[in-house]
XYZ file of C-alpha atoms in Angstrom:
346
model
C 0.000 0.000 0.000
C 1.211 3.561 -0.580
C 2.694 5.647 2.159
C 0.550 8.056 4.137
C 0.218 11.284 2.192
C -0.194 14.760 3.706
C -3.906 14.808 2.914
C -4.323 11.546 4.807
C -2.791 13.183 7.867
C -5.281 16.013 7.482
C -8.091 13.501 7.184
C -7.172 11.886 10.464
C -6.395 15.150 12.225
C -9.543 16.966 11.180
C -11.741 14.032 12.160
C -13.868 14.856 9.145
C -13.703 11.380 7.712
C -12.180 9.235 10.472
C -14.937 9.800 12.973
C -15.724 9.156 16.598
C -18.754 7.376 17.998
C -21.801 9.547 18.555
C -25.282 8.875 19.835
C -26.938 11.889 18.247
C -29.516 11.197 15.585
C -29.754 12.686 12.130
C -32.797 14.600 13.285
C -30.830 16.333 16.040
C -28.069 17.318 13.621
C -30.557 18.678 11.137
C -32.068 20.768 13.918
C -28.750 22.136 15.191
C -27.066 22.546 11.830
C -29.883 23.653 9.577
C -32.575 25.398 11.626
C -33.042 28.909 10.319
C -35.528 31.706 10.431
C -35.752 34.717 8.171
C -37.417 37.841 9.512
C -39.710 39.903 7.321
C -38.159 42.337 4.905
C -37.826 42.871 1.184
C -34.167 41.764 1.188
C -34.777 38.650 3.283
C -32.333 39.875 5.932
C -31.609 39.602 8.742
C -31.317 35.798 8.732
C -30.553 33.840 11.891
C -29.254 30.261 11.936
C -28.943 28.039 14.987
C -25.815 26.131 14.030
C -24.432 23.539 16.450
C -25.927 25.455 19.368
C -24.454 28.775 18.250
C -26.741 31.525 17.004
C -25.419 33.194 13.858
C -27.160 36.357 12.617
C -26.590 37.632 9.081
C -27.642 41.198 8.284
C -26.435 40.891 4.680
C -24.836 38.350 2.362
C -21.194 37.630 3.313
C -18.545 39.011 0.954
C -15.291 37.729 2.525
C -15.650 33.971 2.947
C -12.906 31.661 4.180
C -13.295 27.946 3.475
C -11.260 25.756 5.807
C -9.714 22.487 4.665
C -11.284 19.907 6.971
C -10.269 17.221 4.443
C -13.522 18.041 2.690
C -14.743 19.316 -0.636
C -18.321 19.979 0.414
C -18.287 23.647 1.260
C -16.310 25.054 -1.659
C -18.208 22.980 -4.228
C -21.518 24.123 -2.716
C -20.479 27.762 -3.009
C -19.386 27.237 -6.615
C -22.665 25.515 -7.460
C -24.407 28.689 -6.287
C -22.102 30.973 -8.280
C -20.491 32.483 -5.174
C -16.818 32.119 -6.120
C -16.314 35.893 -6.061
C -17.165 35.905 -2.338
C -14.260 33.591 -1.406
C -11.095 35.318 -0.158
C -9.331 32.113 0.948
C -10.049 28.478 0.138
C -8.102 25.502 1.480
C -10.251 22.743 -0.027
C -9.043 20.939 -3.131
C -9.351 17.524 -4.717
C -7.790 17.932 -8.153
C -10.650 16.311 -10.070
C -14.432 16.397 -10.302
C -17.406 14.740 -11.961
C -18.606 18.269 -12.777
C -16.927 19.717 -15.844
C -14.763 22.742 -15.014
C -15.168 22.515 -11.246
C -11.630 21.327 -10.448
C -10.153 24.140 -12.527
C -12.495 26.668 -10.894
C -11.383 25.569 -7.429
C -7.722 25.700 -8.411
C -8.239 29.290 -9.548
C -9.625 30.420 -6.176
C -7.433 32.499 -3.833
C -5.803 30.646 -0.949
C -5.094 33.682 1.203
C -1.330 33.022 0.977
C -1.236 31.845 4.588
C 1.175 29.444 6.288
C -0.848 26.367 7.243
C -0.541 24.479 10.526
C 0.199 20.775 11.042
C -3.411 19.906 10.159
C -2.939 21.654 6.806
C -5.397 24.353 7.750
C -5.521 28.026 8.722
C -4.229 28.881 12.240
C -5.832 31.514 14.461
C -3.608 34.505 13.717
C -3.698 33.951 9.967
C -7.463 33.527 10.052
C -7.998 36.833 11.860
C -5.631 38.495 9.412
C -7.806 37.439 6.486
C -10.620 39.673 7.853
C -13.391 37.191 7.037
C -17.074 37.855 7.530
C -17.887 34.122 7.250
C -15.750 31.057 7.997
C -16.921 27.609 6.886
C -15.690 24.437 8.591
C -16.684 20.852 7.831
C -16.698 19.923 11.524
C -16.361 21.629 14.900
C -12.685 20.637 14.831
C -11.978 23.729 12.723
C -13.045 26.038 15.565
C -11.281 24.211 18.409
C -8.835 26.472 20.258
C -6.637 23.587 21.400
C -5.984 22.788 17.760
C -4.675 26.297 17.188
C -7.760 27.546 15.370
C -9.820 30.677 15.953
C -12.897 29.829 18.003
C -16.381 30.847 16.960
C -16.416 33.366 19.816
C -13.115 34.890 18.679
C -14.400 35.158 15.129
C -17.620 36.785 16.297
C -15.538 39.324 18.240
C -13.946 40.514 14.965
C -17.262 40.586 13.105
C -17.130 37.192 11.430
C -19.917 34.629 11.337
C -19.064 30.934 11.356
C -20.722 27.729 10.175
C -20.257 23.999 10.787
C -21.638 21.727 8.090
C -24.308 19.051 8.702
C -23.191 16.102 10.878
C -20.098 18.112 11.829
C -21.238 19.336 15.244
C -20.066 16.171 16.968
C -17.529 15.223 14.289
C -19.399 12.037 13.436
C -20.025 11.613 9.709
C -21.116 7.972 9.993
C -24.796 8.996 9.960
C -24.465 11.343 6.988
C -26.875 10.943 4.069
C -27.642 12.729 0.822
C -30.225 14.750 2.767
C -27.323 16.425 4.577
C -26.013 17.662 1.231
C -29.384 19.319 0.705
C -29.258 20.833 4.211
C -25.880 22.383 3.434
C -27.229 23.791 0.186
C -30.309 25.219 1.896
C -28.259 26.824 4.673
C -25.936 28.484 2.150
C -29.000 29.597 0.193
C -30.431 31.297 3.280
C -27.108 32.914 4.197
C -26.469 34.282 0.710
C -30.050 35.036 -0.344
C -30.140 32.288 -2.969
C -32.873 30.009 -1.669
C -34.743 29.973 -4.987
C -31.648 28.779 -6.852
C -31.024 26.159 -4.180
C -34.485 24.662 -4.460
C -34.047 24.286 -8.219
C -30.731 22.445 -7.694
C -32.229 20.158 -5.065
C -35.310 19.405 -7.154
C -33.138 18.443 -10.129
C -30.939 16.225 -7.942
C -33.910 14.511 -6.306
C -35.564 13.908 -9.672
C -32.390 12.396 -11.122
C -31.813 10.097 -8.142
C -35.459 9.004 -8.046
C -35.353 8.111 -11.734
C -32.234 5.969 -11.298
C -33.553 4.281 -8.154
C -36.793 3.393 -9.899
C -34.881 1.640 -12.689
C -32.896 -0.575 -10.281
C -35.690 -1.221 -7.793
C -36.103 -4.908 -7.037
C -32.725 -5.863 -8.508
C -30.197 -7.835 -6.444
C -27.855 -5.411 -4.673
C -24.208 -6.240 -5.458
C -21.647 -5.949 -2.650
C -19.441 -2.946 -3.295
C -16.066 -2.025 -1.810
C -15.580 1.744 -1.543
C -12.154 3.122 -0.674
C -9.841 6.041 -1.322
C -7.168 5.753 -3.979
C -3.560 5.509 -2.799
C -4.339 6.674 0.707
C -3.407 5.264 4.116
C -5.102 6.464 7.303
C -4.296 3.639 9.730
C -1.976 0.765 10.516
C -3.326 -1.940 8.215
C -2.915 -2.446 4.490
C -6.439 -1.159 3.828
C -7.147 1.751 6.156
C -9.256 3.966 3.889
C -12.124 1.532 3.316
C -15.572 3.074 3.693
C -17.886 1.453 6.242
C -20.659 3.979 6.866
C -21.856 7.456 5.960
C -23.164 9.203 2.875
C -21.376 6.659 0.695
C -23.825 3.950 1.787
C -26.830 6.124 1.016
C -25.438 6.704 -2.470
C -24.829 2.961 -2.927
C -28.348 2.069 -1.784
C -29.982 4.530 -4.176
C -27.795 3.135 -6.976
C -28.955 -0.412 -6.242
C -25.900 -1.609 -4.339
C -24.724 -2.379 -0.801
C -21.487 -1.870 1.117
C -19.453 -5.076 1.421
C -17.748 -3.701 4.556
C -20.627 -1.912 6.277
C -20.249 -4.037 9.424
C -16.465 -3.787 9.553
C -16.514 -0.616 11.687
C -18.846 1.471 13.841
C -17.343 4.640 12.384
C -17.151 5.904 8.813
C -13.968 4.036 7.954
C -12.585 0.555 8.537
C -8.899 -0.238 9.013
C -8.591 -3.702 7.462
C -5.922 -6.319 6.902
C -5.212 -7.717 3.478
C -6.502 -11.087 4.701
C -9.882 -9.609 5.699
C -10.229 -7.905 2.330
C -9.241 -11.060 0.470
C -11.804 -13.148 2.361
C -14.700 -10.834 1.450
C -16.721 -11.238 -1.730
C -16.523 -7.967 -3.613
C -18.845 -7.688 -6.593
C -17.813 -4.189 -7.609
C -15.260 -1.540 -6.719
C -15.689 2.211 -6.237
C -12.383 4.049 -5.927
C -12.538 7.660 -4.781
C -9.804 9.903 -6.114
C -8.651 12.621 -3.718
C -5.862 14.581 -5.431
C -4.848 11.387 -7.215
C -4.209 11.832 -10.951
C -5.165 8.252 -11.852
C -7.556 6.484 -9.433
C -8.607 4.115 -12.233
C -5.076 2.698 -12.290
C -5.369 1.996 -8.564
C -8.683 0.218 -9.136
C -7.130 -1.987 -11.813
C -4.235 -2.785 -9.474
C -6.639 -3.969 -6.767
C -8.599 -6.126 -9.194
C -5.347 -7.775 -10.253
C -4.301 -8.258 -6.616
C -7.586 -10.008 -5.731
C -8.474 -12.121 -8.779
C -10.931 -14.200 -6.712
C -13.333 -11.261 -6.405
C -16.361 -11.299 -8.694
C -15.403 -7.674 -9.375
C -12.058 -8.825 -10.764
C -13.575 -11.577 -12.887
C -16.050 -9.129 -14.413
C -13.781 -6.050 -14.362
C -16.459 -4.122 -12.489
C -15.216 -0.806 -11.127
C -15.711 2.931 -11.337
C -13.438 5.793 -10.300
C -15.176 8.827 -8.784
C -14.235 11.918 -6.787
C -16.286 14.798 -5.356
C -19.711 13.368 -6.145
C -19.177 10.779 -3.370
C -18.787 13.456 -0.692
C -21.167 15.747 1.101
C -21.914 18.325 -1.559
C -24.157 19.328 -4.465
C -23.369 16.480 -6.902
C -24.413 13.214 -5.238
C -26.843 12.522 -8.084
C -23.891 12.038 -10.436
C -22.406 9.357 -8.172
C -25.753 7.558 -7.962
C -26.061 7.565 -11.737
C -22.501 6.378 -12.414
C -22.572 3.612 -9.777
C -25.974 2.394 -10.932
C -24.683 2.274 -14.489
C -21.778 0.101 -13.322
C -23.888 -2.235 -11.167
C -26.950 -2.506 -13.430
C -25.841 -1.636 -16.964
C -28.890 -3.301 -18.480
C -31.255 -1.144 -16.393
C -29.651 2.318 -16.390
């Protein structure tokens, strides 16, 4: 397996993807992360969001947005989907590829703020304050934890900046995340930036696309799918970036598949030995590229390494990237995975 790359260290450090156990339900997270109320007025402002127990009041649309790394792609891609790239003064999220044409190039073109990052590959407190943001987006509460060297939400509020933690990020547990959380993030950004009408059109199109695919594969046998990150190590075993739970499973289910390793971990990711992987029937492979120029090559390598898999015998794999994450493009992942699993139906 490849050596641990810097982004893998950020993944583990940010606790965005390698998550801790949490008893909170999806309903609680939706209430704390997405509850909003807009007072009367022709402009729609002020808007107040109750986000992870913190009240954030917006008197106008933010114009100096900082997007923290958090080993995520959700926040920056959501802003781009809403045409808000000109509001971003510093972005630390990147993945090098996308299922959406032009998105990777658009993200690469965004300003980074020219700041020196900390050991978690994110923006430390002093640099954050120096950017003079009026809104800071973090995938999880980790990005506002003082002991990690970050500016707290209180410190940001003191300099006039609002802050926001994305759905399922309050308690840093993404294992319960679903596609609905992608819609919550979109709706919250729509309320903050006065783009709710545009958001509802995006969500309606996504829901319609997913429903159409799911209808075509309904009643079909659900193949067992292995989902993992390309050329990435996050633990001590040979296969430490294997997906167990989270939004990935919701995407698989709607595409007519199931996760071969869903029971391998209580958290989002499983840290598995080569023997465990070899002993599991894998009907299909989904490799997620995160700043990897050729995830398809990694998929082919795995199929060659485990010739006993049905996936290897049938050469059944797909390489994806940002559509598998929290974000505005989950419908593309559903469509592509369904096409791989049920080519005669989709």
